[in-house]
Short mmCIF file of the N, C-alpha and C atoms (twelve columns), coordinates in Angstrom:
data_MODEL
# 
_entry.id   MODEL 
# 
loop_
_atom_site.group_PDB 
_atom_site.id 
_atom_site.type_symbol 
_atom_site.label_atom_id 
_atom_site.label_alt_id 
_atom_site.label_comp_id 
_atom_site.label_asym_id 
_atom_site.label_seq_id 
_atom_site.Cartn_x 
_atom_site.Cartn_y 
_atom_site.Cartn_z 
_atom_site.pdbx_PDB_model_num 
ATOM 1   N N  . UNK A 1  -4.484  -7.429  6.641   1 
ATOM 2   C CA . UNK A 1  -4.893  -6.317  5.817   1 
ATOM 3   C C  . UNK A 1  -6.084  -5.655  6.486   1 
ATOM 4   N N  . UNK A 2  -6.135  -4.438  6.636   1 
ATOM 5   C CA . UNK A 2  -7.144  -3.437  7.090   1 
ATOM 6   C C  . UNK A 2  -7.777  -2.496  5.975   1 
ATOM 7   N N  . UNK A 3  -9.076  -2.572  5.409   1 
ATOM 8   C CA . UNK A 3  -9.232  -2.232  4.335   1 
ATOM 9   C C  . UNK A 3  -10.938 -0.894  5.251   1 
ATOM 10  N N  . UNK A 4  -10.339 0.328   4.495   1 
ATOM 11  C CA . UNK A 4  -11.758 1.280   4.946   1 
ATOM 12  C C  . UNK A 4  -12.593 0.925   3.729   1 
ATOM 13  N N  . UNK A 5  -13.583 2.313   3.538   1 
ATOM 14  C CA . UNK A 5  -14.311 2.550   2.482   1 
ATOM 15  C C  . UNK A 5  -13.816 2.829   1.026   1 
ATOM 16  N N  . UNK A 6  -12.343 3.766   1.127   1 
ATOM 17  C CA . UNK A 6  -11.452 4.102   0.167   1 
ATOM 18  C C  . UNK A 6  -10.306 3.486   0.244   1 
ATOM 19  N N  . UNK A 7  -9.595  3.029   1.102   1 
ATOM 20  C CA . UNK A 7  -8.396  2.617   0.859   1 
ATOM 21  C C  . UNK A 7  -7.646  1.105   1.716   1 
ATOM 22  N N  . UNK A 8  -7.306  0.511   1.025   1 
ATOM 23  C CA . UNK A 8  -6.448  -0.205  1.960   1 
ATOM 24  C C  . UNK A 8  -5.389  0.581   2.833   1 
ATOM 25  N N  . UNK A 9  -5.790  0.426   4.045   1 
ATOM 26  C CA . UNK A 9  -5.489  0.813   5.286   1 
ATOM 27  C C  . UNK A 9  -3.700  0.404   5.837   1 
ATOM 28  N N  . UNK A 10 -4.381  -1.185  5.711   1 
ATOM 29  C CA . UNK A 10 -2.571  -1.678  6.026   1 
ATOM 30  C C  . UNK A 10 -2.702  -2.871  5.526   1 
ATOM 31  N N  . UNK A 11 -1.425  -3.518  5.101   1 
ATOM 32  C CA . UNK A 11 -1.088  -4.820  4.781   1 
ATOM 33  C C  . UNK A 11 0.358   -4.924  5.416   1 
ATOM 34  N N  . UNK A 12 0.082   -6.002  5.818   1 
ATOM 35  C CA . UNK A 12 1.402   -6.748  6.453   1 
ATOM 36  C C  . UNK A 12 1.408   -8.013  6.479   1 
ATOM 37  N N  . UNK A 13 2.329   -8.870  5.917   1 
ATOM 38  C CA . UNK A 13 2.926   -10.128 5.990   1 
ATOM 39  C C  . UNK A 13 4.245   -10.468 6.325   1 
ATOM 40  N N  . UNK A 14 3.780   -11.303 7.292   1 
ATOM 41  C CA . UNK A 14 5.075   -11.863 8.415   1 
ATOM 42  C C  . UNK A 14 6.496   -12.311 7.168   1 
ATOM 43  N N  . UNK A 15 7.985   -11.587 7.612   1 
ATOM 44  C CA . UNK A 15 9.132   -11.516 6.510   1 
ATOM 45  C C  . UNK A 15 9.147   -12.971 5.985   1 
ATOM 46  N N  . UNK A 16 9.131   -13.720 6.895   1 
ATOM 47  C CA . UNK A 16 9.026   -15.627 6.490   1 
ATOM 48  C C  . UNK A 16 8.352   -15.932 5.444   1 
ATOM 49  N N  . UNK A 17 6.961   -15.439 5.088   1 
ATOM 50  C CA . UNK A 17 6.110   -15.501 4.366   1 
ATOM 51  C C  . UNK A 17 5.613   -14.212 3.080   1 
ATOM 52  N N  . UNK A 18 6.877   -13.534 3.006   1 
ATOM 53  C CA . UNK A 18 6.761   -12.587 2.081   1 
ATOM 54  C C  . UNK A 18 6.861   -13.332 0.870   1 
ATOM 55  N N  . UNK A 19 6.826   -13.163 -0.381  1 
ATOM 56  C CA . UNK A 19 7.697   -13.779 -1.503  1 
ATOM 57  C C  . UNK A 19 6.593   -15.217 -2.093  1 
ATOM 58  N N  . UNK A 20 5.464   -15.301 -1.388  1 
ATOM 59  C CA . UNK A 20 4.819   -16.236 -1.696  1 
ATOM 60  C C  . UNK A 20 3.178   -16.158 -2.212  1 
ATOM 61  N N  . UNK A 21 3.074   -15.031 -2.738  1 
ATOM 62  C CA . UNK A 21 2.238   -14.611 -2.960  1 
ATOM 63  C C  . UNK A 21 0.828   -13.846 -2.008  1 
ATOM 64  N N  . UNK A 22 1.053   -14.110 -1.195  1 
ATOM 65  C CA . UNK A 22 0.142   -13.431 -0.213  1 
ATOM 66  C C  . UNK A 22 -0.166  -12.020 -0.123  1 
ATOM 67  N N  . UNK A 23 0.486   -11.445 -0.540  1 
ATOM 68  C CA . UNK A 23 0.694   -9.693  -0.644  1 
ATOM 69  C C  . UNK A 23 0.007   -9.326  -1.803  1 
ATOM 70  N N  . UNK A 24 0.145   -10.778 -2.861  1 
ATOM 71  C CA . UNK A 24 -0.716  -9.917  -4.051  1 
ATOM 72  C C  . UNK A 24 -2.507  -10.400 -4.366  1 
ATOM 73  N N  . UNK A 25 -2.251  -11.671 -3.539  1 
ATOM 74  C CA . UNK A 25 -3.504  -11.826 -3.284  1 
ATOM 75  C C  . UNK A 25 -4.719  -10.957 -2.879  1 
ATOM 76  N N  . UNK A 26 -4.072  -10.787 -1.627  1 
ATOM 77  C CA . UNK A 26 -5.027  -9.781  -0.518  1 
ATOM 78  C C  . UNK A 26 -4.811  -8.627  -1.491  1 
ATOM 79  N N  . UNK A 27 -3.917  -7.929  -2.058  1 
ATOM 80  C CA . UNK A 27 -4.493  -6.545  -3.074  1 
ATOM 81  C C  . UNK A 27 -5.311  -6.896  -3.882  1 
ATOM 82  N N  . UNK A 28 -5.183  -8.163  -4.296  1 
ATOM 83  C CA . UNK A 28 -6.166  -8.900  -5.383  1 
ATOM 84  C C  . UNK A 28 -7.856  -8.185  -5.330  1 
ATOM 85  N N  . UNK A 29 -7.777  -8.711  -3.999  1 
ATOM 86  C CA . UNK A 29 -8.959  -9.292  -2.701  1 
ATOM 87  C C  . UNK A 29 -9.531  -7.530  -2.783  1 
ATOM 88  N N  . UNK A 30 -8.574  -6.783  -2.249  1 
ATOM 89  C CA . UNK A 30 -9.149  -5.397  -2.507  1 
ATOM 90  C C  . UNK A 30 -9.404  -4.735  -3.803  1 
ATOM 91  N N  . UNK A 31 -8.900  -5.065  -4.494  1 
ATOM 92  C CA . UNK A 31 -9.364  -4.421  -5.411  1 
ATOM 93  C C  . UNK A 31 -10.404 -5.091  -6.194  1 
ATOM 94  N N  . UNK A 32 -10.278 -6.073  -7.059  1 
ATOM 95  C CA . UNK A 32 -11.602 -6.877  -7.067  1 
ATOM 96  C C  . UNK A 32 -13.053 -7.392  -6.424  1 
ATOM 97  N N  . UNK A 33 -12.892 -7.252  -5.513  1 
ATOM 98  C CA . UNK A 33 -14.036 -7.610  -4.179  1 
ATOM 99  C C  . UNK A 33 -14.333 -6.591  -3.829  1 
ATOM 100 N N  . UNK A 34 -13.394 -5.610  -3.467  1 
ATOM 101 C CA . UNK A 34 -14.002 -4.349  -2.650  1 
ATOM 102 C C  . UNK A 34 -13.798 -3.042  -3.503  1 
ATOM 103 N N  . UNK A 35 -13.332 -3.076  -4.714  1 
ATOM 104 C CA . UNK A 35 -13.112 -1.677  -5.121  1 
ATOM 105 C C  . UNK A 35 -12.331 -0.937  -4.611  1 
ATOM 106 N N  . UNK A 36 -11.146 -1.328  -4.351  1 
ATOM 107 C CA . UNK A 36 -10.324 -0.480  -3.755  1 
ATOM 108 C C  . UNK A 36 -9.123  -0.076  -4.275  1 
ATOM 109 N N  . UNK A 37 -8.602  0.769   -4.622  1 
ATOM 110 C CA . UNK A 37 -7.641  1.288   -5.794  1 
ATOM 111 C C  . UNK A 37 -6.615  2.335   -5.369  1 
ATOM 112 N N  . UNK A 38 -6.730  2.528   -3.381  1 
ATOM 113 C CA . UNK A 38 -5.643  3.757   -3.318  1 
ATOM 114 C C  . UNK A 38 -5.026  2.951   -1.630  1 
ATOM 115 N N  . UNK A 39 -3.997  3.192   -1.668  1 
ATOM 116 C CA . UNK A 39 -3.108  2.838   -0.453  1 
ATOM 117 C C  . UNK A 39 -1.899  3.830   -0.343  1 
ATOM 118 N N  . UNK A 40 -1.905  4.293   1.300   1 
ATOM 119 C CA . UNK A 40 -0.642  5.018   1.534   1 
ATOM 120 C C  . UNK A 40 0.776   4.538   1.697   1 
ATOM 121 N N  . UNK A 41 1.622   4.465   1.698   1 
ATOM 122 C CA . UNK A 41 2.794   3.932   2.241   1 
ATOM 123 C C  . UNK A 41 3.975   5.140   2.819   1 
ATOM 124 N N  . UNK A 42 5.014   4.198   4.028   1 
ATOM 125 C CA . UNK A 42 6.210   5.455   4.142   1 
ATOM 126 C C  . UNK A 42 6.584   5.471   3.126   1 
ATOM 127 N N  . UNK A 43 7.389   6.301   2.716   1 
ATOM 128 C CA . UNK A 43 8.827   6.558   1.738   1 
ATOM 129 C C  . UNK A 43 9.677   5.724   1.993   1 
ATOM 130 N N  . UNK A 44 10.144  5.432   3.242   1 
ATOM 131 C CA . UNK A 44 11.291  4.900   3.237   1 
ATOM 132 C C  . UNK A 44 11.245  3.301   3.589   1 
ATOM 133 N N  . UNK A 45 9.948   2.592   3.437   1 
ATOM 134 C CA . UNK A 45 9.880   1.610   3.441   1 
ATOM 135 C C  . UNK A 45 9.467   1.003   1.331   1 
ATOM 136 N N  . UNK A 46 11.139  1.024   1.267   1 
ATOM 137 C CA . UNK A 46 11.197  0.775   -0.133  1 
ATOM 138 C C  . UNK A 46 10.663  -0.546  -0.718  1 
ATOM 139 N N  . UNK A 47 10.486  -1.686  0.386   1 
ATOM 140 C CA . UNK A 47 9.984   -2.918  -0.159  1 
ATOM 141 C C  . UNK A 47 8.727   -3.036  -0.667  1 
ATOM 142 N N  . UNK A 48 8.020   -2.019  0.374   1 
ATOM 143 C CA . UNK A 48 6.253   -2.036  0.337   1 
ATOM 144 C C  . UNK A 48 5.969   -1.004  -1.118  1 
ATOM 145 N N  . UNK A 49 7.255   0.111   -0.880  1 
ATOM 146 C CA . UNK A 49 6.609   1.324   -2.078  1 
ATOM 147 C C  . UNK A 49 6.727   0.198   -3.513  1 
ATOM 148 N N  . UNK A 50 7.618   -0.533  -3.591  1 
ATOM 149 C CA . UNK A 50 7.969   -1.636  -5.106  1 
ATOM 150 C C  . UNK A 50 7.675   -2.014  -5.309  1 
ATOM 151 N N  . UNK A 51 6.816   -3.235  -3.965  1 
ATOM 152 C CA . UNK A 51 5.236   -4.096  -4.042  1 
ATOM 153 C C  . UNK A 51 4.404   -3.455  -4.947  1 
ATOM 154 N N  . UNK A 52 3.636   -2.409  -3.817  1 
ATOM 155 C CA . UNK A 52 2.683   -1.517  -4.827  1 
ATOM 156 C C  . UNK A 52 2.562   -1.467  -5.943  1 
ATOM 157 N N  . UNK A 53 3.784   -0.314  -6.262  1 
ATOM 158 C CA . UNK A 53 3.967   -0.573  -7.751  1 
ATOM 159 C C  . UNK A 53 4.321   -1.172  -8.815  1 
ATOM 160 N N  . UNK A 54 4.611   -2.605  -8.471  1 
ATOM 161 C CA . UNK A 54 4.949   -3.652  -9.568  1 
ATOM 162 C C  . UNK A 54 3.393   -4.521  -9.387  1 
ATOM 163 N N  . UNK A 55 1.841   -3.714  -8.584  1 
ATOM 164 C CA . UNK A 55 1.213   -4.365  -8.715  1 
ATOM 165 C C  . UNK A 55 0.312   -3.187  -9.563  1 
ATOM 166 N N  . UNK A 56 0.722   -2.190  -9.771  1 
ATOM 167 C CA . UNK A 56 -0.072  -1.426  -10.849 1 
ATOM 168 C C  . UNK A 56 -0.110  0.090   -10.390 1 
ATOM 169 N N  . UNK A 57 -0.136  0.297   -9.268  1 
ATOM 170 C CA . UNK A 57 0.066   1.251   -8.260  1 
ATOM 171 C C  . UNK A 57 0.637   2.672   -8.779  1 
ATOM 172 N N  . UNK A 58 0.201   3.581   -9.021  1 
ATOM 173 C CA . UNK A 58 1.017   5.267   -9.149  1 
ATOM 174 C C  . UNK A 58 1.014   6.283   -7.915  1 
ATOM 175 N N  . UNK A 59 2.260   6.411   -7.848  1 
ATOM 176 C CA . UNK A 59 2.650   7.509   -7.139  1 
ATOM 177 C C  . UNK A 59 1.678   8.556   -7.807  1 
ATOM 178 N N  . UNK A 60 0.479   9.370   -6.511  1 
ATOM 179 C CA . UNK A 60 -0.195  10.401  -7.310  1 
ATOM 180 C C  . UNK A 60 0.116   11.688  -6.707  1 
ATOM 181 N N  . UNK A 61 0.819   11.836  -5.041  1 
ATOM 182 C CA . UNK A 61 1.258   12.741  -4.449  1 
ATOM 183 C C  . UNK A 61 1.894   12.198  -3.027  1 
ATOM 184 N N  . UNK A 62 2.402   13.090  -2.582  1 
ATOM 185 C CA . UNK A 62 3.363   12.816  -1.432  1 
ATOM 186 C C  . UNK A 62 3.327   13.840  -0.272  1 
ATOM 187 N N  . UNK A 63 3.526   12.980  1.202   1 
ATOM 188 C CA . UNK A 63 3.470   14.217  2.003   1 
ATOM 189 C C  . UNK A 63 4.614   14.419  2.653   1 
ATOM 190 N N  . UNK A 64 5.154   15.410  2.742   1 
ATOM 191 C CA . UNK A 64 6.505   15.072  3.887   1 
ATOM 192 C C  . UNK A 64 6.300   14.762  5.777   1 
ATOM 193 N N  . UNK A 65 5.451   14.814  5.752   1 
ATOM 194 C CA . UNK A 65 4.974   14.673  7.710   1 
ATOM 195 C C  . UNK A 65 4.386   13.028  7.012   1 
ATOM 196 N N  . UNK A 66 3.861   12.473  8.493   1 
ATOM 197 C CA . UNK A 66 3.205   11.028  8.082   1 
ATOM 198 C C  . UNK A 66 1.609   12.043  9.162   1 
ATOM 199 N N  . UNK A 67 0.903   11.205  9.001   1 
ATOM 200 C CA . UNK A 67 -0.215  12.190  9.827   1 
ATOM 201 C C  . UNK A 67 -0.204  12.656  11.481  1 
ATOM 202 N N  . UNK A 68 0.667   11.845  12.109  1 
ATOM 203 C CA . UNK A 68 1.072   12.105  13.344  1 
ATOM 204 C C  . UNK A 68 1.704   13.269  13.303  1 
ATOM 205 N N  . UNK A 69 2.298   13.628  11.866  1 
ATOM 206 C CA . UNK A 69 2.821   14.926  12.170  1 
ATOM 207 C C  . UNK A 69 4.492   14.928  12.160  1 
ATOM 208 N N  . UNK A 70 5.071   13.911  11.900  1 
ATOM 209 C CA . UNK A 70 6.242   13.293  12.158  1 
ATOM 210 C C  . UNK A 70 6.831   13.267  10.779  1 
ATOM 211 N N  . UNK A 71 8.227   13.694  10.462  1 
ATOM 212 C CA . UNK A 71 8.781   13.466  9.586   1 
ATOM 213 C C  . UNK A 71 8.721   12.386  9.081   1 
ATOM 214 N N  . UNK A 72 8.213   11.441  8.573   1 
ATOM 215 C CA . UNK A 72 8.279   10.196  7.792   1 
ATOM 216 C C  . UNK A 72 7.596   10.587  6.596   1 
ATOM 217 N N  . UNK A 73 7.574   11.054  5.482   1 
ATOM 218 C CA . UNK A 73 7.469   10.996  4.212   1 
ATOM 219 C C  . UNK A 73 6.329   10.063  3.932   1 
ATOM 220 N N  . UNK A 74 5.256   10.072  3.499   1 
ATOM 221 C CA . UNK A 74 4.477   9.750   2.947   1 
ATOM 222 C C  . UNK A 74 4.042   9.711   1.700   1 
ATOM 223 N N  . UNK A 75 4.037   8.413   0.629   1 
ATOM 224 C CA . UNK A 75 3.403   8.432   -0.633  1 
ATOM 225 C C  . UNK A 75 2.171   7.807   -0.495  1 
ATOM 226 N N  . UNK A 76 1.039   8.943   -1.398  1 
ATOM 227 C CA . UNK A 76 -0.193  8.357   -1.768  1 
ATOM 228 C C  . UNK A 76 -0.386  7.978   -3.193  1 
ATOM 229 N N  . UNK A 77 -0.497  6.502   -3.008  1 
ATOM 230 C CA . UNK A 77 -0.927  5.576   -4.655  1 
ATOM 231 C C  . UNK A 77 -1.777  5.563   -5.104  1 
ATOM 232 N N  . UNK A 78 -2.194  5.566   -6.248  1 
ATOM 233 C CA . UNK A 78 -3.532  4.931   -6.421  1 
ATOM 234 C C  . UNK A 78 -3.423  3.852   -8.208  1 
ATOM 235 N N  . UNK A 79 -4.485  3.492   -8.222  1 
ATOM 236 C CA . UNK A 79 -4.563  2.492   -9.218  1 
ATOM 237 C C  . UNK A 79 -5.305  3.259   -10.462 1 
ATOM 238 N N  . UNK A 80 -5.094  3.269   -11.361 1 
ATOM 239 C CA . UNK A 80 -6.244  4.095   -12.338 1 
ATOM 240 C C  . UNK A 80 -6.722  2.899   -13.175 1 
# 
């Protein structure tokens, strides 16, 4: 997990070790510890967008480029 001033940056857990709580920990970890309440994700990585939001997470807007500039669809979450 890569966490800035505003947002968790990235989370990733190895596929072996998905499903075991680790994913909700470390959001735990950010949001409790660090105040952190907004994370981006692709669109089309549907596992991560479901994570999110079965951890409290709202879709608050969306971009269609990713910031490279590249068609990959971008949703921005946040926690209220």
């Amino acid at each position: 997990m890569g966490l800035s001033n505003e947002m968790i940056e990235m989370l990733f857990v190895a596929p072996q070790e998905q499903g075991k709580g680790l994913g909700s920990r470390l959001i735990d970890f950010a949001i409790k510890e660090k105040g952190i309440y907004k994370i981006d994700v692709n669109e089309q990585n549907t596992i991560a967008s479901r994570f999110y939001q079965h951890k409290g997470f709202k879709i608050v807007s969306r971009d269609a480029f990713d910031a490279a500039g590249k068609p990959y669809p971008v949703l921005h979450l946040e926690m209220k």
